[in-house]
PDB file of C-alpha atoms in Angstrom:
ATOM      1  CA  UNK A   3     -30.817   6.813  -8.702  1.00 56.00           C
ATOM      2  CA  UNK A   4     -29.339   3.309  -8.999  1.00 64.00           C
ATOM      3  CA  UNK A   5     -31.599   0.978 -10.970  1.00 61.00           C
ATOM      4  CA  UNK A   6     -33.271  -1.999  -9.331  1.00 63.00           C
ATOM      5  CA  UNK A   7     -31.936  -5.274 -10.744  1.00 68.00           C
ATOM      6  CA  UNK A   8     -33.797  -8.528 -10.482  1.00 73.00           C
ATOM      7  CA  UNK A   9     -32.588 -11.764 -11.992  1.00 72.00           C
ATOM      8  CA  UNK A  10     -34.522 -14.992 -11.536  1.00 78.00           C
ATOM      9  CA  UNK A  11     -33.256 -18.258 -12.933  1.00 84.00           C
ATOM     10  CA  UNK A  12     -36.273 -20.394 -13.744  1.00 79.00           C
ATOM     11  CA  UNK A  13     -34.670 -22.247 -16.600  1.00 81.00           C
ATOM     12  CA  UNK A  14     -32.146 -24.401 -14.775  1.00 87.00           C
ATOM     13  CA  UNK A  15     -32.418 -27.182 -12.214  1.00 89.00           C
ATOM     14  CA  UNK A  16     -32.085 -26.053  -8.614  1.00 91.00           C
ATOM     15  CA  UNK A  17     -29.760 -28.898  -7.677  1.00 90.00           C
ATOM     16  CA  UNK A  18     -28.667 -27.417  -4.353  1.00 91.00           C
ATOM     17  CA  UNK A  19     -31.882 -25.635  -3.452  1.00 93.00           C
ATOM     18  CA  UNK A  20     -30.299 -22.183  -3.327  1.00 95.00           C
ATOM     19  CA  UNK A  21     -30.985 -20.553  -6.703  1.00 95.00           C
ATOM     20  CA  UNK A  22     -33.376 -17.999  -5.208  1.00 95.00           C
ATOM     21  CA  UNK A  23     -30.809 -17.108  -2.577  1.00 96.00           C
ATOM     22  CA  UNK A  24     -28.047 -16.721  -5.127  1.00 96.00           C
ATOM     23  CA  UNK A  25     -30.287 -14.577  -7.334  1.00 96.00           C
ATOM     24  CA  UNK A  26     -31.022 -12.237  -4.414  1.00 96.00           C
ATOM     25  CA  UNK A  27     -27.299 -12.092  -3.518  1.00 97.00           C
ATOM     26  CA  UNK A  28     -26.581 -11.080  -7.128  1.00 97.00           C
ATOM     27  CA  UNK A  29     -29.255  -8.372  -6.912  1.00 96.00           C
ATOM     28  CA  UNK A  30     -27.317  -6.885  -3.971  1.00 97.00           C
ATOM     29  CA  UNK A  31     -23.996  -7.256  -5.814  1.00 97.00           C
ATOM     30  CA  UNK A  32     -25.254  -5.411  -8.851  1.00 97.00           C
ATOM     31  CA  UNK A  33     -26.324  -2.587  -6.573  1.00 97.00           C
ATOM     32  CA  UNK A  34     -22.849  -2.508  -5.007  1.00 98.00           C
ATOM     33  CA  UNK A  35     -21.219  -2.482  -8.456  1.00 98.00           C
ATOM     34  CA  UNK A  36     -23.300   0.470  -9.612  1.00 97.00           C
ATOM     35  CA  UNK A  37     -22.854   2.256  -6.261  1.00 98.00           C
ATOM     36  CA  UNK A  38     -19.094   1.836  -6.509  1.00 98.00           C
ATOM     37  CA  UNK A  39     -18.987   3.039 -10.137  1.00 97.00           C
ATOM     38  CA  UNK A  40     -20.980   6.140  -9.197  1.00 97.00           C
ATOM     39  CA  UNK A  41     -18.553   6.955  -6.359  1.00 98.00           C
ATOM     40  CA  UNK A  42     -15.341   5.956  -8.186  1.00 98.00           C
ATOM     41  CA  UNK A  43     -14.679   3.159  -5.704  1.00 98.00           C
ATOM     42  CA  UNK A  44     -12.800   0.036  -6.726  1.00 98.00           C
ATOM     43  CA  UNK A  45     -13.788  -3.433  -5.619  1.00 98.00           C
ATOM     44  CA  UNK A  46     -12.896  -6.976  -6.760  1.00 98.00           C
ATOM     45  CA  UNK A  47     -14.684 -10.346  -6.415  1.00 98.00           C
ATOM     46  CA  UNK A  48     -12.586 -12.531  -4.130  1.00 98.00           C
ATOM     47  CA  UNK A  49     -12.255 -16.119  -2.979  1.00 96.00           C
ATOM     48  CA  UNK A  50     -15.014 -18.449  -4.134  1.00 96.00           C
ATOM     49  CA  UNK A  51     -16.812 -15.590  -5.879  1.00 98.00           C
ATOM     50  CA  UNK A  52     -13.793 -14.915  -8.097  1.00 98.00           C
ATOM     51  CA  UNK A  53     -13.317 -18.644  -8.604  1.00 98.00           C
ATOM     52  CA  UNK A  54     -16.954 -18.989  -9.595  1.00 98.00           C
ATOM     53  CA  UNK A  55     -16.646 -16.143 -12.100  1.00 98.00           C
ATOM     54  CA  UNK A  56     -13.667 -17.740 -13.827  1.00 98.00           C
ATOM     55  CA  UNK A  57     -14.589 -21.430 -13.603  1.00 98.00           C
ATOM     56  CA  UNK A  58     -18.383 -21.317 -13.814  1.00 97.00           C
ATOM     57  CA  UNK A  59     -19.144 -17.922 -15.336  1.00 97.00           C
ATOM     58  CA  UNK A  60     -21.128 -17.137 -12.203  1.00 97.00           C
ATOM     59  CA  UNK A  61     -21.784 -18.720  -8.818  1.00 97.00           C
ATOM     60  CA  UNK A  62     -20.122 -21.919  -7.819  1.00 96.00           C
ATOM     61  CA  UNK A  63     -23.378 -23.952  -7.901  1.00 94.00           C
ATOM     62  CA  UNK A  64     -23.280 -24.898  -4.205  1.00 94.00           C
ATOM     63  CA  UNK A  65     -22.071 -21.533  -2.887  1.00 94.00           C
ATOM     64  CA  UNK A  66     -24.496 -19.641  -0.635  1.00 95.00           C
ATOM     65  CA  UNK A  67     -22.634 -16.337  -0.177  1.00 95.00           C
ATOM     66  CA  UNK A  68     -20.548 -13.744  -2.045  1.00 98.00           C
ATOM     67  CA  UNK A  69     -17.381 -11.906  -1.009  1.00 98.00           C
ATOM     68  CA  UNK A  70     -15.578  -8.897  -2.371  1.00 98.00           C
ATOM     69  CA  UNK A  71     -12.255  -7.168  -1.648  1.00 96.00           C
ATOM     70  CA  UNK A  72     -11.512  -3.476  -1.350  1.00 98.00           C
ATOM     71  CA  UNK A  73      -8.145  -2.018  -0.512  1.00 98.00           C
ATOM     72  CA  UNK A  74      -7.834   0.037   2.657  1.00 98.00           C
ATOM     73  CA  UNK A  75      -8.527   3.385   0.989  1.00 98.00           C
ATOM     74  CA  UNK A  76     -11.534   2.200  -1.051  1.00 98.00           C
ATOM     75  CA  UNK A  77     -12.976   0.268   1.923  1.00 98.00           C
ATOM     76  CA  UNK A  78     -13.019   3.459   4.007  1.00 98.00           C
ATOM     77  CA  UNK A  79     -14.408   5.518   1.152  1.00 98.00           C
ATOM     78  CA  UNK A  80     -17.221   2.970   0.659  1.00 98.00           C
ATOM     79  CA  UNK A  81     -18.121   3.236   4.363  1.00 98.00           C
ATOM     80  CA  UNK A  82     -18.281   7.057   4.148  1.00 98.00           C
ATOM     81  CA  UNK A  83     -20.370   6.937   0.954  1.00 98.00           C
ATOM     82  CA  UNK A  84     -22.822   4.563   2.651  1.00 98.00           C
ATOM     83  CA  UNK A  85     -23.366   7.119   5.454  1.00 97.00           C
ATOM     84  CA  UNK A  86     -24.835   9.652   3.008  1.00 96.00           C
ATOM     85  CA  UNK A  87     -25.813   7.967  -0.246  1.00 98.00           C
ATOM     86  CA  UNK A  88     -26.920   4.397   0.488  1.00 98.00           C
ATOM     87  CA  UNK A  89     -30.488   3.458  -0.413  1.00 97.00           C
ATOM     88  CA  UNK A  90     -31.444   2.795   3.202  1.00 97.00           C
ATOM     89  CA  UNK A  91     -34.984   1.742   2.231  1.00 97.00           C
ATOM     90  CA  UNK A  92     -33.474  -1.329   0.620  1.00 97.00           C
ATOM     91  CA  UNK A  93     -30.096  -1.811   2.248  1.00 98.00           C
ATOM     92  CA  UNK A  94     -28.297  -1.755   5.608  1.00 98.00           C
ATOM     93  CA  UNK A  95     -24.575  -1.197   5.958  1.00 98.00           C
ATOM     94  CA  UNK A  96     -23.118  -3.233   8.814  1.00 98.00           C
ATOM     95  CA  UNK A  97     -19.812  -1.650   9.865  1.00 98.00           C
ATOM     96  CA  UNK A  98     -16.846  -3.754  11.062  1.00 97.00           C
ATOM     97  CA  UNK A  99     -15.475  -3.882  14.615  1.00 97.00           C
ATOM     98  CA  UNK A 100     -18.760  -2.928  16.290  1.00 97.00           C
ATOM     99  CA  UNK A 101     -20.913  -4.616  18.942  1.00 96.00           C
ATOM    100  CA  UNK A 102     -23.299  -5.678  16.160  1.00 96.00           C
ATOM    101  CA  UNK A 103     -20.529  -6.945  13.867  1.00 97.00           C
ATOM    102  CA  UNK A 104     -17.318  -7.574  15.812  1.00 97.00           C
ATOM    103  CA  UNK A 105     -15.571  -9.006  12.749  1.00 97.00           C
ATOM    104  CA  UNK A 106     -12.969  -7.006  10.784  1.00 97.00           C
ATOM    105  CA  UNK A 107     -14.963  -6.844   7.607  1.00 98.00           C
ATOM    106  CA  UNK A 108     -18.236  -5.123   6.709  1.00 98.00           C
ATOM    107  CA  UNK A 109     -21.509  -6.423   5.250  1.00 98.00           C
ATOM    108  CA  UNK A 110     -24.134  -4.846   3.036  1.00 98.00           C
ATOM    109  CA  UNK A 111     -27.464  -6.441   3.878  1.00 98.00           C
ATOM    110  CA  UNK A 112     -30.815  -6.298   2.132  1.00 98.00           C
ATOM    111  CA  UNK A 113     -33.802  -5.213   4.191  1.00 98.00           C
ATOM    112  CA  UNK A 114     -36.874  -7.399   4.063  1.00 98.00           C
ATOM    113  CA  UNK A 115     -34.888 -10.620   3.659  1.00 98.00           C
ATOM    114  CA  UNK A 116     -33.505 -13.265   6.007  1.00 98.00           C
ATOM    115  CA  UNK A 117     -30.200 -15.113   6.249  1.00 97.00           C
ATOM    116  CA  UNK A 118     -30.076 -16.682   9.704  1.00 97.00           C
ATOM    117  CA  UNK A 119     -26.763 -18.038  10.967  1.00 95.00           C
ATOM    118  CA  UNK A 120     -26.153 -20.078  14.108  1.00 93.00           C
ATOM    119  CA  UNK A 121     -23.396 -17.659  15.222  1.00 94.00           C
ATOM    120  CA  UNK A 122     -25.958 -14.897  15.480  1.00 95.00           C
ATOM    121  CA  UNK A 123     -28.770 -16.890  17.093  1.00 93.00           C
ATOM    122  CA  UNK A 124     -30.317 -14.801  19.877  1.00 93.00           C
ATOM    123  CA  UNK A 125     -28.232 -11.740  19.065  1.00 95.00           C
ATOM    124  CA  UNK A 126     -29.911  -8.404  18.324  1.00 94.00           C
ATOM    125  CA  UNK A 127     -28.381  -7.895  14.880  1.00 96.00           C
ATOM    126  CA  UNK A 128     -29.601  -7.352  11.320  1.00 98.00           C
ATOM    127  CA  UNK A 129     -29.668 -10.720   9.633  1.00 98.00           C
ATOM    128  CA  UNK A 130     -30.732  -9.924   6.053  1.00 98.00           C
ATOM    129  CA  UNK A 131     -29.104 -11.503   2.986  1.00 98.00           C
ATOM    130  CA  UNK A 132     -25.732  -9.933   2.460  1.00 98.00           C
ATOM    131  CA  UNK A 133     -22.447  -9.390   0.643  1.00 98.00           C
ATOM    132  CA  UNK A 134     -19.251  -9.632   2.686  1.00 98.00           C
ATOM    133  CA  UNK A 135     -16.908  -6.658   2.103  1.00 98.00           C
ATOM    134  CA  UNK A 136     -13.359  -7.535   3.011  1.00 98.00           C
ATOM    135  CA  UNK A 137     -10.541  -5.020   3.567  1.00 98.00           C
ATOM    136  CA  UNK A 138      -7.154  -5.623   2.070  1.00 98.00           C
ATOM    137  CA  UNK A 139      -4.347  -3.963   3.905  1.00 98.00           C
ATOM    138  CA  UNK A 140      -0.822  -3.187   2.871  1.00 98.00           C
ATOM    139  CA  UNK A 141       1.451  -6.057   3.840  1.00 98.00           C
ATOM    140  CA  UNK A 142       4.315  -5.750   6.256  1.00 98.00           C
ATOM    141  CA  UNK A 143       7.820  -6.436   4.904  1.00 97.00           C
ATOM    142  CA  UNK A 144       8.535 -10.143   4.529  1.00 97.00           C
ATOM    143  CA  UNK A 145       9.905 -11.913   7.544  1.00 98.00           C
ATOM    144  CA  UNK A 146       9.194 -11.323  11.228  1.00 98.00           C
ATOM    145  CA  UNK A 147       7.149  -8.139  10.750  1.00 98.00           C
ATOM    146  CA  UNK A 148       4.796  -9.910   8.295  1.00 98.00           C
ATOM    147  CA  UNK A 149       4.343 -12.819  10.673  1.00 98.00           C
ATOM    148  CA  UNK A 150       3.520 -10.393  13.472  1.00 98.00           C
ATOM    149  CA  UNK A 151       0.912  -8.751  11.243  1.00 98.00           C
ATOM    150  CA  UNK A 152      -0.630 -12.140  10.375  1.00 98.00           C
ATOM    151  CA  UNK A 153      -0.798 -13.402  13.968  1.00 96.00           C
ATOM    152  CA  UNK A 154      -2.000 -10.100  15.340  1.00 97.00           C
ATOM    153  CA  UNK A 155      -4.964 -10.309  12.920  1.00 98.00           C
ATOM    154  CA  UNK A 156      -5.508 -13.928  14.022  1.00 96.00           C
ATOM    155  CA  UNK A 157      -5.843 -12.833  17.650  1.00 96.00           C
ATOM    156  CA  UNK A 158      -8.272 -10.093  16.671  1.00 97.00           C
ATOM    157  CA  UNK A 159     -10.274 -12.568  14.621  1.00 97.00           C
ATOM    158  CA  UNK A 160     -10.371 -15.056  17.554  1.00 96.00           C
ATOM    159  CA  UNK A 161     -11.536 -12.279  19.881  1.00 97.00           C
ATOM    160  CA  UNK A 162     -14.312 -11.302  17.422  1.00 97.00           C
ATOM    161  CA  UNK A 163     -15.846 -14.751  17.300  1.00 95.00           C
ATOM    162  CA  UNK A 164     -15.970 -14.886  21.125  1.00 96.00           C
ATOM    163  CA  UNK A 165     -18.503 -12.026  20.868  1.00 96.00           C
ATOM    164  CA  UNK A 166     -20.856 -14.233  18.842  1.00 96.00           C
ATOM    165  CA  UNK A 167     -22.329 -17.676  19.398  1.00 94.00           C
ATOM    166  CA  UNK A 168     -19.502 -19.384  17.565  1.00 93.00           C
ATOM    167  CA  UNK A 169     -18.552 -22.763  19.032  1.00 90.00           C
ATOM    168  CA  UNK A 170     -15.014 -24.035  18.508  1.00 90.00           C
ATOM    169  CA  UNK A 171     -14.909 -27.350  16.637  1.00 86.00           C
ATOM    170  CA  UNK A 172     -11.421 -28.265  17.784  1.00 90.00           C
ATOM    171  CA  UNK A 173      -9.281 -28.004  20.907  1.00 93.00           C
ATOM    172  CA  UNK A 174      -6.850 -25.702  19.150  1.00 89.00           C
ATOM    173  CA  UNK A 175      -9.618 -23.212  18.260  1.00 90.00           C
ATOM    174  CA  UNK A 176     -10.999 -23.398  21.785  1.00 94.00           C
ATOM    175  CA  UNK A 177      -7.592 -22.516  23.219  1.00 94.00           C
ATOM    176  CA  UNK A 178      -7.132 -19.619  20.726  1.00 92.00           C
ATOM    177  CA  UNK A 179     -10.558 -18.239  21.696  1.00 95.00           C
ATOM    178  CA  UNK A 180      -9.847 -18.543  25.387  1.00 95.00           C
ATOM    179  CA  UNK A 181      -6.514 -16.690  25.050  1.00 94.00           C
ATOM    180  CA  UNK A 182      -8.092 -13.988  22.872  1.00 96.00           C
ATOM    181  CA  UNK A 183     -11.002 -13.524  25.269  1.00 96.00           C
ATOM    182  CA  UNK A 184      -8.635 -13.002  28.174  1.00 96.00           C
ATOM    183  CA  UNK A 185      -5.953 -10.914  26.460  1.00 95.00           C
ATOM    184  CA  UNK A 186      -7.446  -8.971  23.522  1.00 97.00           C
ATOM    185  CA  UNK A 187      -8.971  -5.944  25.184  1.00 95.00           C
ATOM    186  CA  UNK A 188      -8.259  -2.246  25.715  1.00 96.00           C
ATOM    187  CA  UNK A 189      -4.647  -1.217  24.947  1.00 97.00           C
ATOM    188  CA  UNK A 190      -3.720  -4.716  23.728  1.00 97.00           C
ATOM    189  CA  UNK A 191      -6.490  -4.672  21.127  1.00 97.00           C
ATOM    190  CA  UNK A 192      -5.392  -1.202  19.974  1.00 97.00           C
ATOM    191  CA  UNK A 193      -1.804  -2.392  19.692  1.00 98.00           C
ATOM    192  CA  UNK A 194      -2.812  -5.451  17.617  1.00 98.00           C
ATOM    193  CA  UNK A 195      -4.930  -3.274  15.280  1.00 98.00           C
ATOM    194  CA  UNK A 196      -1.960  -0.913  14.845  1.00 98.00           C
ATOM    195  CA  UNK A 197       0.249  -3.851  13.878  1.00 98.00           C
ATOM    196  CA  UNK A 198      -2.241  -4.918  11.171  1.00 98.00           C
ATOM    197  CA  UNK A 199      -3.068  -1.544   9.697  1.00 98.00           C
ATOM    198  CA  UNK A 200      -0.001   0.634  10.175  1.00 97.00           C
ATOM    199  CA  UNK A 201       1.568  -0.220   6.794  1.00 98.00           C
ATOM    200  CA  UNK A 202      -1.284   1.566   4.968  1.00 97.00           C
ATOM    201  CA  UNK A 203       0.534   4.869   5.449  1.00 94.00           C
ATOM    202  CA  UNK A 204       2.942   4.051   2.602  1.00 95.00           C
ATOM    203  CA  UNK A 205       2.791   2.105  -0.695  1.00 95.00           C
ATOM    204  CA  UNK A 206       3.481  -1.605  -0.474  1.00 96.00           C
ATOM    205  CA  UNK A 207       4.514  -4.260  -2.985  1.00 97.00           C
ATOM    206  CA  UNK A 208       2.108  -6.719  -1.398  1.00 98.00           C
ATOM    207  CA  UNK A 209      -1.461  -6.824  -0.096  1.00 98.00           C
ATOM    208  CA  UNK A 210      -2.518  -8.717   3.009  1.00 98.00           C
ATOM    209  CA  UNK A 211      -5.822 -10.503   3.499  1.00 97.00           C
ATOM    210  CA  UNK A 212      -5.430 -11.601   7.116  1.00 97.00           C
ATOM    211  CA  UNK A 213      -8.921 -11.464   8.614  1.00 95.00           C
ATOM    212  CA  UNK A 214     -10.236 -14.691   7.156  1.00 88.00           C
ATOM    213  CA  UNK A 215      -9.364 -18.309   7.936  1.00 84.00           C
ATOM    214  CA  UNK A 216      -6.513 -18.576   5.449  1.00 91.00           C
ATOM    215  CA  UNK A 217      -3.064 -20.050   5.875  1.00 94.00           C
ATOM    216  CA  UNK A 218      -0.108 -17.709   6.068  1.00 96.00           C
ATOM    217  CA  UNK A 219       1.050 -18.695   2.559  1.00 95.00           C
ATOM    218  CA  UNK A 220      -2.424 -17.910   1.133  1.00 95.00           C
ATOM    219  CA  UNK A 221      -2.829 -14.491   2.823  1.00 97.00           C
ATOM    220  CA  UNK A 222      -0.455 -12.259   0.827  1.00 98.00           C
ATOM    221  CA  UNK A 223      -0.605 -11.193  -2.809  1.00 98.00           C
ATOM    222  CA  UNK A 224       1.453  -8.846  -5.023  1.00 98.00           C
ATOM    223  CA  UNK A 225      -0.248  -5.466  -5.241  1.00 98.00           C
ATOM    224  CA  UNK A 226       0.262  -5.684  -8.998  1.00 98.00           C
ATOM    225  CA  UNK A 227      -2.325  -8.478  -9.156  1.00 98.00           C
ATOM    226  CA  UNK A 228      -5.064  -5.987  -8.370  1.00 97.00           C
ATOM    227  CA  UNK A 229      -4.835  -2.629 -10.128  1.00 95.00           C
ATOM    228  CA  UNK A 230      -7.504  -1.745 -12.690  1.00 97.00           C
ATOM    229  CA  UNK A 231     -10.292  -4.312 -12.259  1.00 98.00           C
ATOM    230  CA  UNK A 232     -11.319  -6.605 -15.111  1.00 98.00           C
ATOM    231  CA  UNK A 233     -15.030  -7.002 -15.770  1.00 98.00           C
ATOM    232  CA  UNK A 234     -15.900 -10.632 -16.538  1.00 98.00           C
ATOM    233  CA  UNK A 235     -19.202 -12.456 -17.116  1.00 97.00           C
ATOM    234  CA  UNK A 236     -21.030 -13.470 -13.955  1.00 97.00           C
ATOM    235  CA  UNK A 237     -24.359 -15.140 -14.700  1.00 95.00           C
ATOM    236  CA  UNK A 238     -26.097 -12.528 -16.944  1.00 90.00           C
ATOM    237  CA  UNK A 239     -24.129  -9.500 -15.786  1.00 95.00           C
ATOM    238  CA  UNK A 240     -20.435  -8.537 -15.580  1.00 97.00           C
ATOM    239  CA  UNK A 241     -18.558  -7.977 -12.330  1.00 98.00           C
ATOM    240  CA  UNK A 242     -15.037  -6.895 -11.354  1.00 98.00           C
ATOM    241  CA  UNK A 243     -12.157  -9.249 -10.587  1.00 98.00           C
ATOM    242  CA  UNK A 244      -8.479  -8.505  -9.953  1.00 98.00           C
ATOM    243  CA  UNK A 245      -6.530  -7.548 -13.075  1.00 98.00           C
ATOM    244  CA  UNK A 246      -4.433 -10.682 -12.671  1.00 98.00           C
ATOM    245  CA  UNK A 247      -7.160 -12.904 -11.274  1.00 98.00           C
ATOM    246  CA  UNK A 248      -5.531 -16.030 -12.582  1.00 98.00           C
ATOM    247  CA  UNK A 249      -2.406 -15.697 -10.387  1.00 98.00           C
ATOM    248  CA  UNK A 250      -4.517 -14.547  -7.457  1.00 98.00           C
ATOM    249  CA  UNK A 251      -6.529 -17.790  -7.776  1.00 98.00           C
ATOM    250  CA  UNK A 252      -3.357 -19.861  -8.079  1.00 98.00           C
ATOM    251  CA  UNK A 253      -2.153 -18.528  -4.718  1.00 97.00           C
ATOM    252  CA  UNK A 254      -5.554 -19.070  -3.165  1.00 96.00           C
ATOM    253  CA  UNK A 255      -6.476 -22.479  -4.642  1.00 95.00           C
ATOM    254  CA  UNK A 256      -3.447 -23.939  -6.401  1.00 95.00           C
ATOM    255  CA  UNK A 257      -2.503 -24.415 -10.056  1.00 97.00           C
ATOM    256  CA  UNK A 258      -5.477 -26.667 -10.748  1.00 96.00           C
ATOM    257  CA  UNK A 259      -8.123 -24.134  -9.650  1.00 96.00           C
ATOM    258  CA  UNK A 260     -10.075 -24.543 -12.867  1.00 96.00           C
ATOM    259  CA  UNK A 261     -10.636 -28.241 -12.307  1.00 95.00           C
ATOM    260  CA  UNK A 262     -13.931 -29.299 -10.699  1.00 93.00           C
ATOM    261  CA  UNK A 263     -13.582 -30.681  -7.204  1.00 89.00           C
ATOM    262  CA  UNK A 264     -14.413 -34.277  -6.404  1.00 83.00           C
ATOM    263  CA  UNK A 265     -17.781 -35.214  -4.895  1.00 79.00           C
ATOM    264  CA  UNK A 266     -15.937 -35.893  -1.625  1.00 75.00           C
ATOM    265  CA  UNK A 267     -14.536 -32.353  -1.627  1.00 73.00           C
ATOM    266  CA  UNK A 268     -17.996 -30.892  -2.380  1.00 71.00           C
ATOM    267  CA  UNK A 269     -19.406 -32.864   0.562  1.00 68.00           C
ATOM    268  CA  UNK A 270     -16.932 -31.130   2.820  1.00 64.00           C
ATOM    269  CA  UNK A 271     -18.372 -27.711   1.915  1.00 66.00           C
ATOM    270  CA  UNK A 272     -20.108 -26.169   4.922  1.00 63.00           C
ATOM    271  CA  UNK A 273     -23.223 -24.100   4.331  1.00 74.00           C
ATOM    272  CA  UNK A 274     -23.069 -20.685   5.999  1.00 79.00           C
ATOM    273  CA  UNK A 275     -26.809 -20.276   6.410  1.00 88.00           C
ATOM    274  CA  UNK A 276     -29.221 -22.121   8.722  1.00 88.00           C
ATOM    275  CA  UNK A 277     -32.382 -20.598   7.254  1.00 95.00           C
ATOM    276  CA  UNK A 278     -33.011 -18.037   4.574  1.00 97.00           C
ATOM    277  CA  UNK A 279     -35.965 -16.339   2.864  1.00 96.00           C
ATOM    278  CA  UNK A 280     -35.949 -13.825   0.011  1.00 96.00           C
ATOM    279  CA  UNK A 281     -39.482 -12.561   0.747  1.00 95.00           C
ATOM    280  CA  UNK A 282     -39.546 -12.363   4.558  1.00 96.00           C
ATOM    281  CA  UNK A 283     -37.526 -10.198   6.873  1.00 97.00           C
ATOM    282  CA  UNK A 284     -35.200 -11.840   9.391  1.00 97.00           C
ATOM    283  CA  UNK A 285     -37.490 -10.576  12.191  1.00 97.00           C
ATOM    284  CA  UNK A 286     -40.448 -12.387  10.619  1.00 96.00           C
ATOM    285  CA  UNK A 287     -38.504 -15.586  10.118  1.00 96.00           C
ATOM    286  CA  UNK A 288     -37.144 -15.553  13.665  1.00 95.00           C
ATOM    287  CA  UNK A 289     -40.639 -15.017  15.080  1.00 93.00           C
ATOM    288  CA  UNK A 290     -42.051 -17.728  12.847  1.00 91.00           C
ATOM    289  CA  UNK A 291     -39.500 -20.296  14.021  1.00 81.00           C
ATOM    290  CA  UNK A 292     -39.421 -19.269  17.705  1.00 70.00           C
TER     291      UNK A 292
END
């Protein structure tokens, strides 16, 4: 049985008012780490979570979520393992590309907690505190085929958000969503998915991360950057990052990724969560605020 991990930071100032939330997220992440170890599944911290590990030794102080990568094979093996071995008293696996979660990544949520987002307001979905589990796919060859892979994923992503309460904040996004709503269905959706995932049949020199809001130039990484994960300090535990996390972060954030952002840049950070509670379920919080 995987041990229960609880970590509460009472000894530092809660500048951003989210220490309890971060501590609960870390509790979920430690479970995932031990679950993956026990099933010989490889994962890596990604994005801001990897940046936080390397620059802060833990969470970016104002970050209110956590994201991990798995390659295509490990992502699917994790999903299968959750079907039989997940501690379902404590956790809920939210599969990708479903009515409940139309996105092309999965989530592991904690029961008995709440993380309410505006995009899910009024939707009948589990809204516990979570870890995002992103799927890397083998990249298409450079050139036209890679661009097709990238833009196919963009259309699928745009279609997914039309199935939530997401509201476009620009004319460009509104047009993308309208096109995706009209076009991405049935055989067209299957064709787009094939274009994104078909390169997983053979080894690839590069990995693609194309289901998040990243520019084309920030969406592809050499496969050699991943490999055997490195365990680095994250708060009071150690978690896995890509073997060449430094170059991964340079592609994602630029050469100065270790420098602290300006106050103006911090102010631009958008919180993901509207309301959260580590001691109440999402059902209780929704009923309380209705």
